[in-house]
XYZ file of C-alpha atoms in Angstrom:
769
model
C 33.924 9.175 -28.877
C 31.560 9.407 -25.882
C 31.191 12.884 -24.302
C 32.234 13.087 -20.310
C 31.356 15.679 -17.522
C 31.839 15.871 -13.864
C 30.257 17.147 -11.150
C 30.586 17.288 -7.265
C 28.314 17.181 -4.450
C 27.881 16.704 -0.589
C 25.477 13.974 -0.754
C 24.833 11.381 -4.351
C 21.938 9.385 -3.995
C 21.642 6.679 -6.517
C 18.486 4.996 -7.130
C 15.378 6.792 -7.699
C 12.424 4.888 -6.287
C 10.843 6.259 -2.849
C 13.826 5.565 -0.676
C 16.046 7.716 -3.150
C 13.671 10.373 -3.361
C 13.013 10.993 0.258
C 16.843 10.764 0.805
C 17.661 12.905 -1.944
C 14.821 15.914 -0.844
C 15.965 15.327 2.651
C 19.442 15.951 2.500
C 18.950 18.839 -0.118
C 16.607 20.601 2.297
C 19.074 20.223 5.069
C 21.429 22.357 2.977
C 23.499 19.820 1.415
C 24.304 19.933 -2.436
C 22.739 16.828 -3.455
C 22.197 14.648 -6.776
C 20.038 12.436 -7.224
C 20.593 9.593 -9.904
C 18.134 7.399 -11.615
C 18.346 4.605 -14.383
C 14.685 4.952 -15.404
C 13.143 7.945 -17.120
C 10.902 8.323 -14.258
C 11.045 8.498 -10.378
C 8.987 6.298 -8.106
C 10.821 2.798 -8.749
C 8.127 0.234 -7.771
C 5.546 2.789 -7.431
C 6.048 4.436 -10.724
C 3.864 4.291 -13.622
C 6.137 1.966 -15.443
C 5.476 -0.921 -12.406
C 2.561 0.481 -10.947
C 2.550 -1.060 -7.513
C 0.354 0.999 -4.722
C 2.672 2.182 -1.767
C 1.796 0.042 1.415
C 2.975 0.671 4.794
C 2.061 0.575 8.596
C -1.839 2.081 8.118
C -2.920 -0.911 6.164
C -2.693 -2.680 10.152
C -2.690 -0.103 12.523
C -5.208 2.929 12.469
C -3.333 6.157 12.475
C 0.006 4.813 11.643
C 0.355 6.318 8.152
C 4.027 7.506 7.008
C 4.634 11.177 7.368
C 7.119 13.417 6.287
C 7.962 13.783 2.537
C 6.452 10.787 1.444
C 3.267 12.267 3.268
C 3.724 15.390 1.089
C 3.980 13.554 -2.030
C 0.834 11.001 -1.659
C -1.248 14.100 -0.537
C -0.453 16.308 -3.486
C -1.197 13.103 -5.763
C -4.669 12.504 -4.581
C -5.521 16.193 -4.780
C -4.307 16.311 -7.994
C -5.217 12.998 -9.521
C -8.585 11.831 -11.209
C -7.938 7.882 -11.136
C -8.783 6.263 -8.312
C -6.003 4.141 -6.547
C -6.445 0.274 -6.880
C -4.141 -2.364 -5.420
C -1.830 -2.773 -8.448
C -1.992 -1.680 -12.030
C -3.776 1.826 -11.824
C -0.752 4.194 -11.027
C -0.643 7.041 -13.906
C 1.898 9.639 -14.716
C 0.361 12.149 -12.282
C 2.360 10.473 -9.664
C 5.296 10.430 -11.881
C 4.983 14.123 -12.084
C 4.175 14.624 -8.514
C 7.469 13.322 -7.418
C 9.598 15.002 -10.261
C 7.854 17.996 -9.540
C 9.095 18.256 -5.841
C 12.497 17.077 -7.101
C 13.042 19.703 -9.510
C 11.554 22.346 -7.267
C 13.822 21.424 -4.166
C 16.696 23.845 -3.887
C 20.276 22.327 -3.696
C 19.050 19.113 -5.503
C 20.075 18.015 -9.315
C 18.271 15.209 -10.909
C 20.058 13.023 -13.382
C 17.268 10.311 -14.877
C 18.041 7.820 -17.471
C 21.743 7.507 -15.694
C 23.163 4.205 -14.753
C 25.864 3.604 -12.344
C 28.608 1.855 -13.979
C 31.469 1.336 -11.438
C 32.573 3.419 -8.157
C 36.005 5.019 -7.396
C 37.563 4.933 -3.712
C 40.226 6.967 -2.722
C 40.895 4.957 0.311
C 40.046 1.467 1.422
C 36.359 2.553 3.430
C 35.446 5.471 1.545
C 34.086 6.063 -1.728
C 35.140 9.282 -3.811
C 33.079 9.043 -7.003
C 30.284 7.107 -9.189
C 30.845 6.488 -13.084
C 27.284 7.069 -14.384
C 25.966 6.305 -18.260
C 23.469 8.699 -19.614
C 21.209 6.335 -21.968
C 20.293 7.747 -25.338
C 23.082 10.337 -24.811
C 26.333 8.909 -25.428
C 27.571 10.344 -22.474
C 29.511 9.640 -19.179
C 29.647 11.164 -16.048
C 31.811 11.198 -13.256
C 30.052 12.393 -9.824
C 32.005 12.871 -7.028
C 30.672 13.016 -3.517
C 31.257 13.609 0.435
C 28.481 10.755 1.207
C 27.080 8.108 -0.534
C 23.355 6.772 -0.098
C 22.468 3.337 -2.295
C 18.809 3.329 -3.146
C 19.417 1.304 -6.100
C 17.421 -1.804 -4.519
C 19.971 -4.400 -6.184
C 22.617 -2.509 -3.805
C 24.991 -1.900 -7.452
C 27.042 0.623 -5.481
C 27.501 -1.308 -2.346
C 28.343 -4.316 -4.244
C 30.911 -2.411 -6.566
C 32.693 -0.996 -3.260
C 33.421 -4.283 -2.039
C 30.892 -4.490 0.661
C 29.552 -7.506 2.116
C 26.060 -8.664 1.259
C 23.494 -11.279 1.887
C 21.189 -13.102 -0.615
C 18.342 -15.750 0.232
C 17.138 -17.406 3.662
C 19.228 -17.525 6.943
C 18.493 -20.450 8.508
C 16.268 -20.653 11.743
C 19.325 -21.995 13.704
C 21.313 -18.603 12.905
C 18.864 -16.400 14.583
C 16.289 -18.376 16.078
C 13.633 -16.817 13.716
C 10.252 -18.385 13.726
C 9.859 -17.427 9.885
C 13.263 -18.606 8.913
C 13.520 -22.132 6.836
C 15.377 -24.776 8.912
C 17.893 -24.889 6.476
C 19.427 -21.917 5.056
C 18.988 -21.001 1.231
C 19.793 -18.883 -1.754
C 15.537 -18.271 -2.401
C 14.290 -15.003 -2.818
C 11.078 -13.433 -2.832
C 10.159 -12.886 -6.794
C 9.611 -10.311 -9.346
C 5.915 -8.960 -10.366
C 4.425 -7.083 -13.032
C 0.878 -6.025 -13.561
C -1.696 -5.211 -16.068
C -4.521 -3.133 -16.564
C -8.164 -3.580 -18.019
C -10.795 -1.486 -18.929
C -14.472 -1.980 -19.471
C -15.508 -1.036 -22.898
C -19.372 -1.488 -22.374
C -19.515 -3.941 -25.262
C -18.273 -7.631 -25.714
C -14.640 -7.520 -26.515
C -12.485 -11.048 -27.551
C -9.010 -11.921 -26.202
C -6.999 -14.307 -27.881
C -3.210 -15.181 -26.472
C -0.506 -15.246 -28.252
C 1.056 -18.770 -28.895
C 3.920 -18.215 -26.816
C 1.832 -17.329 -23.827
C 1.281 -19.723 -20.993
C -1.587 -21.793 -20.957
C -3.629 -22.149 -17.539
C -6.648 -24.720 -17.577
C -6.733 -26.081 -13.788
C -9.153 -24.161 -11.741
C -7.699 -25.741 -8.904
C -4.383 -23.519 -9.579
C -5.880 -20.076 -8.916
C -9.081 -21.280 -6.351
C -7.152 -23.867 -4.419
C -3.524 -22.483 -3.794
C -4.361 -18.896 -3.148
C -4.113 -16.832 -6.145
C -7.302 -14.883 -5.842
C -8.964 -12.650 -8.817
C -9.873 -9.797 -6.319
C -10.285 -7.162 -9.065
C -11.024 -7.677 -12.867
C -9.328 -4.343 -14.119
C -6.123 -4.258 -12.359
C -3.053 -6.873 -12.153
C -2.371 -9.058 -9.290
C 0.648 -9.226 -6.693
C 0.902 -13.016 -7.221
C 1.755 -13.082 -10.864
C 5.407 -13.127 -9.346
C 8.618 -15.130 -10.569
C 11.816 -15.599 -8.961
C 13.616 -18.931 -8.128
C 14.933 -20.682 -10.106
C 15.836 -17.237 -11.659
C 18.428 -14.817 -10.228
C 16.669 -11.554 -9.737
C 19.452 -9.332 -10.734
C 20.921 -11.356 -13.196
C 18.155 -12.905 -14.558
C 16.088 -9.909 -14.777
C 15.430 -9.835 -18.395
C 14.510 -13.610 -18.645
C 12.006 -12.755 -15.591
C 10.497 -9.959 -17.395
C 9.651 -12.242 -20.555
C 8.373 -14.999 -18.121
C 5.976 -12.643 -16.315
C 4.474 -11.589 -19.601
C 3.945 -15.134 -20.738
C 2.133 -15.811 -17.434
C 0.393 -12.291 -17.758
C -1.148 -12.883 -20.903
C -1.779 -16.785 -20.340
C -3.564 -15.481 -17.105
C -6.119 -12.987 -18.623
C -6.633 -15.345 -21.323
C -7.848 -18.033 -18.457
C -10.093 -14.784 -17.226
C -11.339 -13.817 -20.686
C -11.814 -17.447 -21.969
C -11.831 -20.591 -19.286
C -12.750 -19.108 -16.141
C -16.227 -20.619 -15.295
C -16.736 -17.722 -12.359
C -15.067 -14.807 -14.125
C -15.470 -15.073 -18.157
C -19.129 -13.607 -18.171
C -18.141 -10.940 -15.821
C -14.840 -10.165 -18.071
C -16.527 -10.352 -21.124
C -16.628 -6.825 -22.031
C -12.814 -5.995 -20.387
C -9.807 -5.441 -22.650
C -6.262 -5.063 -21.647
C -5.133 -1.409 -21.607
C -1.596 -1.944 -20.503
C 0.809 -4.603 -19.682
C 3.751 -3.783 -17.354
C 6.813 -4.699 -19.013
C 9.648 -3.603 -15.986
C 9.493 -6.231 -13.374
C 9.184 -4.918 -9.652
C 11.673 -6.448 -7.652
C 10.813 -7.511 -3.752
C 14.263 -9.191 -3.082
C 18.048 -9.158 -3.754
C 21.256 -8.115 -1.984
C 21.094 -6.927 1.430
C 24.027 -5.337 2.404
C 25.267 -5.408 5.514
C 25.555 -2.655 8.219
C 26.488 -1.723 11.610
C 23.081 -3.666 12.816
C 21.609 -6.644 11.222
C 17.646 -6.307 11.825
C 16.036 -9.717 12.729
C 12.690 -10.943 12.778
C 12.860 -10.537 16.700
C 13.043 -6.807 16.641
C 10.204 -5.732 14.886
C 8.209 -8.624 16.483
C 9.401 -7.862 19.768
C 9.125 -4.203 19.194
C 12.546 -3.325 20.034
C 13.399 0.197 21.168
C 16.649 1.512 19.733
C 18.627 4.339 21.010
C 19.148 5.619 17.501
C 15.662 5.163 16.260
C 14.998 7.055 12.738
C 11.917 5.256 11.136
C 9.190 2.733 12.055
C 7.396 0.175 9.908
C 3.849 -1.606 10.561
C 3.796 -3.869 7.876
C 3.393 -7.893 9.090
C 6.151 -10.150 8.084
C 5.160 -10.521 4.624
C 7.436 -13.444 2.906
C 6.200 -14.796 -0.170
C 6.643 -18.176 -1.676
C 9.853 -18.592 -3.337
C 9.180 -19.228 -7.128
C 5.638 -17.419 -7.086
C 3.480 -19.079 -9.918
C 5.755 -21.935 -10.086
C 5.348 -22.738 -5.929
C 2.950 -25.027 -4.920
C 0.652 -22.074 -3.252
C 0.942 -18.557 -3.424
C 2.283 -16.598 0.010
C 0.955 -18.125 3.224
C -1.585 -15.410 4.309
C -3.277 -15.582 0.647
C -2.896 -19.396 1.036
C -5.196 -19.083 3.967
C -7.295 -16.698 2.360
C -6.040 -13.755 4.604
C -7.896 -15.545 7.703
C -6.995 -12.644 10.579
C -6.676 -15.063 13.445
C -5.134 -17.900 12.111
C -1.383 -19.360 13.616
C 0.082 -17.775 10.731
C -1.644 -14.219 11.185
C -1.034 -14.039 14.743
C 2.798 -14.911 14.380
C 3.512 -12.588 11.632
C 1.473 -9.484 12.658
C 3.742 -6.854 14.479
C 4.226 -3.193 15.151
C 4.339 -0.362 14.895
C 8.147 -0.505 15.680
C 11.187 1.526 15.617
C 14.176 0.920 13.136
C 17.808 2.023 13.746
C 20.007 4.396 12.061
C 23.097 1.790 12.670
C 21.028 -0.530 9.709
C 21.136 2.018 7.137
C 25.262 2.213 7.306
C 27.301 0.129 5.386
C 29.499 -2.007 7.618
C 32.499 -1.819 5.089
C 32.445 1.965 3.641
C 32.545 4.949 6.301
C 30.682 6.999 4.093
C 27.993 4.860 2.656
C 24.406 4.562 3.523
C 21.823 2.396 2.270
C 17.772 2.971 2.076
C 15.098 0.521 0.603
C 15.006 -3.004 0.229
C 19.026 -3.227 0.267
C 19.142 -2.545 3.510
C 20.920 -4.596 6.718
C 18.284 -7.023 7.804
C 17.386 -10.797 7.607
C 15.473 -12.565 4.717
C 12.837 -12.628 7.460
C 12.894 -9.121 8.846
C 13.064 -7.929 5.082
C 9.511 -9.231 4.813
C 8.006 -6.319 6.796
C 10.634 -3.531 5.989
C 10.398 -3.920 2.521
C 7.107 -2.260 1.840
C 7.665 1.428 0.113
C 5.841 3.221 2.950
C 8.497 1.944 5.220
C 11.733 2.398 2.731
C 10.440 5.803 1.952
C 11.040 6.621 5.403
C 14.197 4.926 5.699
C 15.129 7.191 2.629
C 14.412 10.438 4.356
C 16.299 9.310 7.427
C 19.346 8.254 5.516
C 19.215 11.375 3.695
C 18.759 13.897 7.091
C 21.815 11.745 8.705
C 24.144 12.510 5.646
C 23.445 16.049 6.154
C 23.767 16.167 9.647
C 26.915 14.178 9.773
C 28.572 16.857 6.853
C 27.452 19.696 9.157
C 28.862 18.161 12.201
C 32.010 17.328 10.254
C 31.990 13.834 10.726
C 30.958 10.261 9.561
C 27.459 9.126 10.061
C 29.086 6.258 11.394
C 30.940 8.747 13.912
C 27.558 10.317 15.016
C 27.740 10.366 19.115
C 24.681 10.187 21.062
C 23.926 13.977 20.683
C 24.432 13.938 16.704
C 21.811 10.918 16.928
C 19.516 13.178 18.794
C 20.348 16.013 16.210
C 18.839 13.564 13.568
C 16.011 12.565 15.397
C 14.546 16.142 16.136
C 15.522 17.056 12.443
C 13.085 14.452 11.044
C 10.379 15.139 13.958
C 10.742 18.854 12.788
C 10.382 17.694 9.044
C 7.167 16.087 10.105
C 8.397 12.454 10.585
C 7.040 10.405 13.301
C 8.927 7.943 15.798
C 7.321 6.120 18.176
C 9.857 6.258 21.087
C 11.370 9.573 20.652
C 9.238 12.805 21.236
C 9.732 16.530 19.748
C 11.962 18.558 22.231
C 13.859 21.042 19.901
C 15.568 23.555 22.179
C 15.283 26.195 19.373
C 11.314 26.127 19.182
C 9.850 29.008 20.915
C 6.300 27.739 20.992
C 7.290 25.100 23.490
C 7.373 28.117 26.219
C 4.215 29.545 25.538
C 1.093 29.573 27.234
C -1.347 28.495 24.985
C -5.254 28.839 24.984
C -8.156 28.982 21.784
C -11.447 30.309 21.070
C -13.249 26.917 22.017
C -12.422 23.015 22.722
C -14.257 20.152 21.796
C -15.311 17.457 24.219
C -16.180 13.610 23.465
C -19.310 12.603 24.111
C -19.170 9.557 22.487
C -21.434 8.222 19.332
C -23.457 5.641 18.203
C -24.648 4.030 14.959
C -26.622 7.035 13.948
C -23.760 9.582 14.246
C -22.891 11.700 11.249
C -20.315 14.405 11.005
C -17.913 13.570 8.753
C -15.195 14.274 11.659
C -11.946 12.293 10.990
C -12.667 12.256 7.128
C -14.879 9.043 7.287
C -17.300 10.322 4.755
C -15.375 12.062 2.492
C -13.127 9.110 1.809
C -15.585 6.384 1.596
C -18.971 5.700 2.797
C -19.556 5.658 6.307
C -18.945 2.171 8.253
C -21.831 -0.435 8.316
C -23.967 0.263 11.289
C -24.737 -3.278 12.226
C -22.980 -5.231 14.601
C -20.878 -8.429 14.534
C -21.242 -11.126 17.373
C -18.404 -10.538 19.881
C -16.789 -13.921 18.898
C -13.777 -12.123 20.534
C -12.786 -9.913 23.266
C -13.238 -6.357 21.621
C -11.430 -2.888 22.863
C -12.640 0.542 22.292
C -9.838 3.335 23.220
C -11.046 6.598 25.087
C -8.934 9.699 25.837
C -9.568 11.133 29.276
C -9.124 14.733 29.470
C -10.556 14.663 32.984
C -9.831 12.266 35.412
C -13.563 10.896 35.980
C -15.957 8.703 34.565
C -19.251 8.093 36.249
C -20.782 6.201 33.511
C -20.226 4.291 30.387
C -23.032 3.320 27.714
C -22.458 0.866 24.813
C -25.001 0.131 21.825
C -25.618 -3.587 21.968
C -27.905 -6.114 20.374
C -29.159 -9.219 21.713
C -31.074 -11.586 19.305
C -30.734 -14.992 21.538
C -34.173 -13.808 23.087
C -32.907 -14.274 26.521
C -30.689 -11.924 28.921
C -27.320 -12.178 28.140
C -24.093 -10.825 30.218
C -21.245 -9.748 28.879
C -17.899 -8.887 31.309
C -16.487 -5.454 30.689
C -13.247 -3.902 31.729
C -11.392 -0.667 31.873
C -7.663 -0.824 31.427
C -4.993 1.991 31.156
C -2.971 1.682 28.136
C 0.372 2.950 26.777
C -0.842 4.144 23.347
C -3.338 3.323 20.623
C -1.145 0.608 19.633
C -0.800 -1.104 22.865
C -2.447 -4.371 22.053
C -1.607 -6.564 25.128
C -4.800 -7.646 26.617
C -5.715 -10.100 29.893
C -2.727 -8.642 31.191
C -2.290 -6.022 34.184
C -4.664 -4.737 36.676
C -7.896 -3.113 35.396
C -9.046 0.435 36.700
C -12.605 -0.934 36.804
C -14.673 -4.150 35.785
C -17.908 -5.182 35.820
C -20.722 -7.311 34.114
C -23.290 -5.753 31.570
C -26.947 -7.634 31.377
C -28.192 -7.131 28.067
C -31.862 -7.908 27.574
C -33.219 -9.407 24.178
C -33.762 -6.426 21.658
C -31.821 -4.409 18.981
C -29.638 -1.505 19.098
C -30.222 -0.505 22.683
C -27.749 1.363 24.728
C -26.829 -0.540 28.196
C -25.167 1.207 30.816
C -22.190 0.852 33.246
C -21.940 3.190 36.448
C -18.254 3.089 36.668
C -17.858 5.640 39.208
C -13.834 6.173 38.510
C -11.946 9.041 39.520
C -8.045 9.968 40.299
C -8.360 7.917 43.513
C -8.707 4.587 41.288
C -5.703 5.720 38.932
C -7.676 7.551 36.532
C -5.719 10.564 35.146
C -6.182 13.047 32.411
C -3.875 12.771 29.495
C -3.887 9.109 29.042
C -5.904 6.597 27.193
C -7.727 3.914 28.696
C -9.411 0.644 26.781
C -13.009 -0.055 27.380
C -13.309 -3.986 26.690
C -16.260 -6.381 26.333
C -15.546 -9.991 26.598
C -16.262 -12.817 24.590
C -20.265 -13.555 23.961
C -21.058 -14.786 20.436
C -24.825 -13.849 21.532
C -24.185 -9.974 21.715
C -23.217 -7.724 18.961
C -21.321 -4.295 19.521
C -22.350 -1.822 17.205
C -19.794 0.621 15.221
C -20.438 3.861 15.505
C -21.780 5.805 12.123
C -18.714 8.113 12.524
C -15.109 8.449 13.551
C -14.039 10.317 16.812
C -10.620 11.260 16.009
C -8.073 9.488 17.974
C -10.436 6.852 19.181
C -10.277 3.633 17.759
C -10.803 -0.012 18.204
C -9.215 -3.284 18.056
C -10.334 -7.174 18.729
C -8.121 -10.132 20.321
C -6.792 -12.014 17.436
C -4.703 -14.552 19.266
C -3.895 -15.560 22.802
C -3.671 -11.695 24.562
C -3.086 -10.184 21.494
C -5.269 -7.493 19.636
C -5.343 -6.053 16.275
C -6.937 -3.471 14.708
C -11.118 -4.088 14.671
C -12.414 -3.416 11.105
C -10.441 -0.261 9.538
C -9.830 0.675 13.345
C -13.134 2.967 13.528
C -14.930 3.745 16.463
C -17.270 1.593 18.541
C -20.572 2.797 19.995
C -20.207 4.334 23.059
C -21.066 7.058 25.369
C -19.122 8.638 28.465
C -20.535 10.771 31.141
C -19.030 13.339 32.057
C -17.833 14.558 28.113
C -13.970 14.392 28.031
C -12.210 17.457 26.959
C -9.468 15.859 25.475
C -8.277 18.343 22.571
C -6.633 20.936 24.413
C -5.026 23.530 22.926
C -2.082 22.480 25.107
C -1.656 19.452 22.514
C -0.090 21.434 20.083
C 3.299 20.993 21.757
C 3.238 17.891 23.111
C 5.885 16.860 20.633
C 3.645 14.502 18.862
C 1.677 15.068 15.870
C -1.052 12.051 15.912
C -3.054 10.243 18.043
C -0.405 7.791 20.007
C 0.013 8.156 23.552
C -2.972 10.827 23.600
C -5.035 12.760 20.834
C -2.261 15.309 20.543
C -4.440 17.859 18.533
C -6.553 20.561 19.367
C -9.874 20.743 17.959
C -12.302 23.338 18.269
C -15.952 23.265 19.424
C -17.884 21.614 16.449
C -20.914 23.223 17.662
C -19.364 26.733 17.285
C -19.181 28.478 13.796
C -15.547 29.002 11.824
C -13.571 30.910 12.311
C -11.798 29.800 15.045
C -8.566 30.604 16.619
C -5.415 29.428 18.784
C -3.259 31.786 20.622
C 0.556 31.621 21.977
C 1.371 34.019 24.396
C 4.941 34.435 26.287
C 5.752 36.142 29.300
C 8.769 38.109 27.349
C 8.498 39.242 23.908
C 10.042 36.858 21.387
C 11.849 37.298 18.013
C 10.045 34.890 15.435
C 10.876 34.785 11.921
C 9.652 31.253 10.916
C 6.030 29.487 11.933
C 5.861 25.583 11.275
C 2.158 24.308 11.383
C 0.765 20.596 11.325
C -2.658 19.905 10.835
C -4.757 16.547 11.104
C -5.669 14.173 8.392
C -4.220 11.754 5.956
C -3.446 9.150 9.145
C -6.206 7.163 9.648
C -5.712 5.109 6.947
C -3.418 4.117 4.149
C -3.568 6.267 0.952
C -4.683 3.987 -1.364
C -8.451 3.901 -0.124
C -8.374 7.748 -0.419
C -10.804 8.858 -3.557
C -9.486 11.255 -6.529
C -9.166 14.994 -5.779
C -9.277 13.744 -2.218
C -8.795 16.784 0.235
C -8.681 15.863 4.135
C -11.907 17.168 5.903
C -9.363 18.006 9.043
C -7.178 20.124 7.399
C -7.722 23.885 7.250
C -8.634 25.162 4.157
C -8.103 29.207 4.854
C -6.300 30.254 7.480
C -4.000 33.566 8.727
C -1.132 33.572 11.181
C -1.671 37.054 13.046
C 1.040 38.839 15.055
C 0.141 41.172 18.170
C 1.787 44.575 17.637
C 1.444 47.772 19.126
C -2.131 46.321 20.677
C -3.565 45.054 17.765
C -3.363 41.975 15.637
C -1.403 42.466 12.283
C -2.013 39.415 9.605
C 1.645 38.043 8.635
C 0.623 35.419 6.324
C -2.571 34.266 4.638
C -3.090 30.949 3.192
C -6.179 30.124 0.735
C -7.104 26.739 -0.569
C -4.680 24.764 1.463
C -4.638 20.596 1.526
C -1.196 19.961 2.982
C -0.702 18.639 6.567
C 2.185 20.505 7.278
C 3.255 23.786 6.174
C 6.268 26.201 6.942
C 5.874 29.930 6.523
C 8.408 32.319 6.723
C 7.425 35.582 7.890
C 8.074 38.684 5.511
C 10.295 40.231 8.193
C 11.502 39.012 11.719
C 9.071 40.382 14.547
C 9.248 40.941 17.903
C 5.831 40.524 19.837
C 4.618 38.085 22.968
C 1.583 36.841 20.836
C 1.256 35.067 18.006
C -2.456 33.230 16.509
C -3.641 31.336 13.913
C -7.051 31.897 12.640
C -8.951 29.159 10.906
C -11.205 30.499 8.566
C -12.443 27.314 7.035
C -11.628 23.663 6.647
C -11.882 20.953 3.640
C -15.152 19.965 5.116
C -14.820 19.103 9.267
C -16.967 21.212 11.361
C -14.046 21.714 13.476
C -10.910 23.622 13.267
C -7.594 21.519 14.078
C -3.968 21.843 14.732
C -1.535 19.248 15.790
C 1.682 21.231 16.270
C 2.719 24.413 16.165
C 6.510 25.441 16.216
C 8.087 29.108 16.072
C 11.549 29.740 15.520
C 13.553 33.122 15.377
């Protein structure tokens, strides 16, 4: 007879992928007693060492768009501790599993049950869940876990399905919502599941013989003409994918077996048949083959709002915004390996300016709380790929960086609703604002919300600093490591690329005056060339509209023949021309294929670039780095006041204080109040880990911009008294509870050293009684 246990919690999270982990930790941090139930022996879902899919997100396509909050804390910890590089797929090891497990176990108010499968639900009212039934594998134990709020992060919507919630499957027709990516006719087709492999270079020739039951591949066209690219030899490929004709829920085991047959057949092709790869692969041996399929799509539960493709594509602004996304509308071909081609962007060779690329590029865009709240249950939320979205919209929100944010939002909303004594679906506007402000305080970012916590004492302080950096510009020769470029990977190529389309460089204005701008250009045509130039006001670093609006200034640059020459533009702009401090402008150079605009050899923090990918629409240029420019006068755009803007990344402005890099460390930033304040908690956000996606960061990585050693000092009785001293920091968000509550009118943060950047830098300071 099985053992039976019963437990009760405020919040019960079912599913331990990244959405579930972030939901559970968020709810527990908000003070709710929380249980996390996971049916596998490790946390992380598709990102775990069992499946090994690298978490992707908005930063793959947009500079400074990396997801923050709990997911950022986890990824920073993993990179600081892990000896393995991160590749596209197949490289995740148990260090990542342990980072997730460690944070979950260390979180107060959180209980974790691994190897535990939800088998049934209980309801005490038509629209309310009361408990889930759970079977613990290898323990002959059944559990009844009661809760006040439930969050379904199972991916397959197991809880919602058993609760009787409405859900959708497959693709909506184009007629239903007018979505450009929807097929003409509705279908039950879903994106498929994948398993990955890892190979190892043995330093000597290693044979491979596929078993008789493996799939046989003999036609190079299947790979090279159908978009199935071998972009790496030592890791698996996302396109090893199968769905239709099998059901991704009910036929999971059959899909696993079929994928295994195909993996071994593909490796046999690489090792023994491929005319381009077999010699390169001669020394490689299979090191690991996954046996848990990573799913992309199954049930999508209907919520209080159904997200359609139009929302991310049009960047809809939601009053209940609680997360954001920025991946493209990435819809894989139904059938995967059995389809005529791989997914469209791969079949096109990832051409960035095709009609498909322009149509599918989107974000960053906000996401609403209502899409996480089940339509048919008052105390059930969803987070992950089972959220309320059409098939087309799922193509962009399904990636794990985005689902982790949705998980944190769901957990936070559940806890806030419990504290307010209401259902999440019953939160009024004030309650939604509390959820948003709670998320921002936890380190999350919301594109259309700004931190404005009335309890934050720092907002009322006068702020000054020991020094302040200015932006002079940068050229191909520039090298100072700012922005973490040299530490994450080699500096960008100095060579230019022809101006085959309009290109733009964002510049932050701290002083409303530009007398002259210069750009580093090359002209190999042998004759003088001209390039049209313009300066335009922009809303943010993700304002990709071009060719619209009135420029602040326009002109024509004359470019004589020659290499890497600085061409000056006497701009003569001031406040009378609409230029103001605290804004971004974009320097645009129009198309002229005879001229090259060179990249800078460093990244100036907050100064990104883009190019016109289609009519009046831009996308990040290269990795969003800085194009070479010089500006006169230099711009003081890293003011101490930036630490209380309510935004903690380059967005509408730089939103960071940086000290003068020519001044030695230590450097300090000081808050002063007119009247003494009682302070117990100081919360700090540091820059770093935002510019590019995490899988591009090296093993044991610590962002150079992040302060390493720092202290918090309090002004007491005419002297600075140390309250908190921190050594060897690499996290970008730190919360410090002082040894005792103190009353003071001055507080100082002194950065003794960084992890490599010459400037001390702080993005936000919050103080609470």
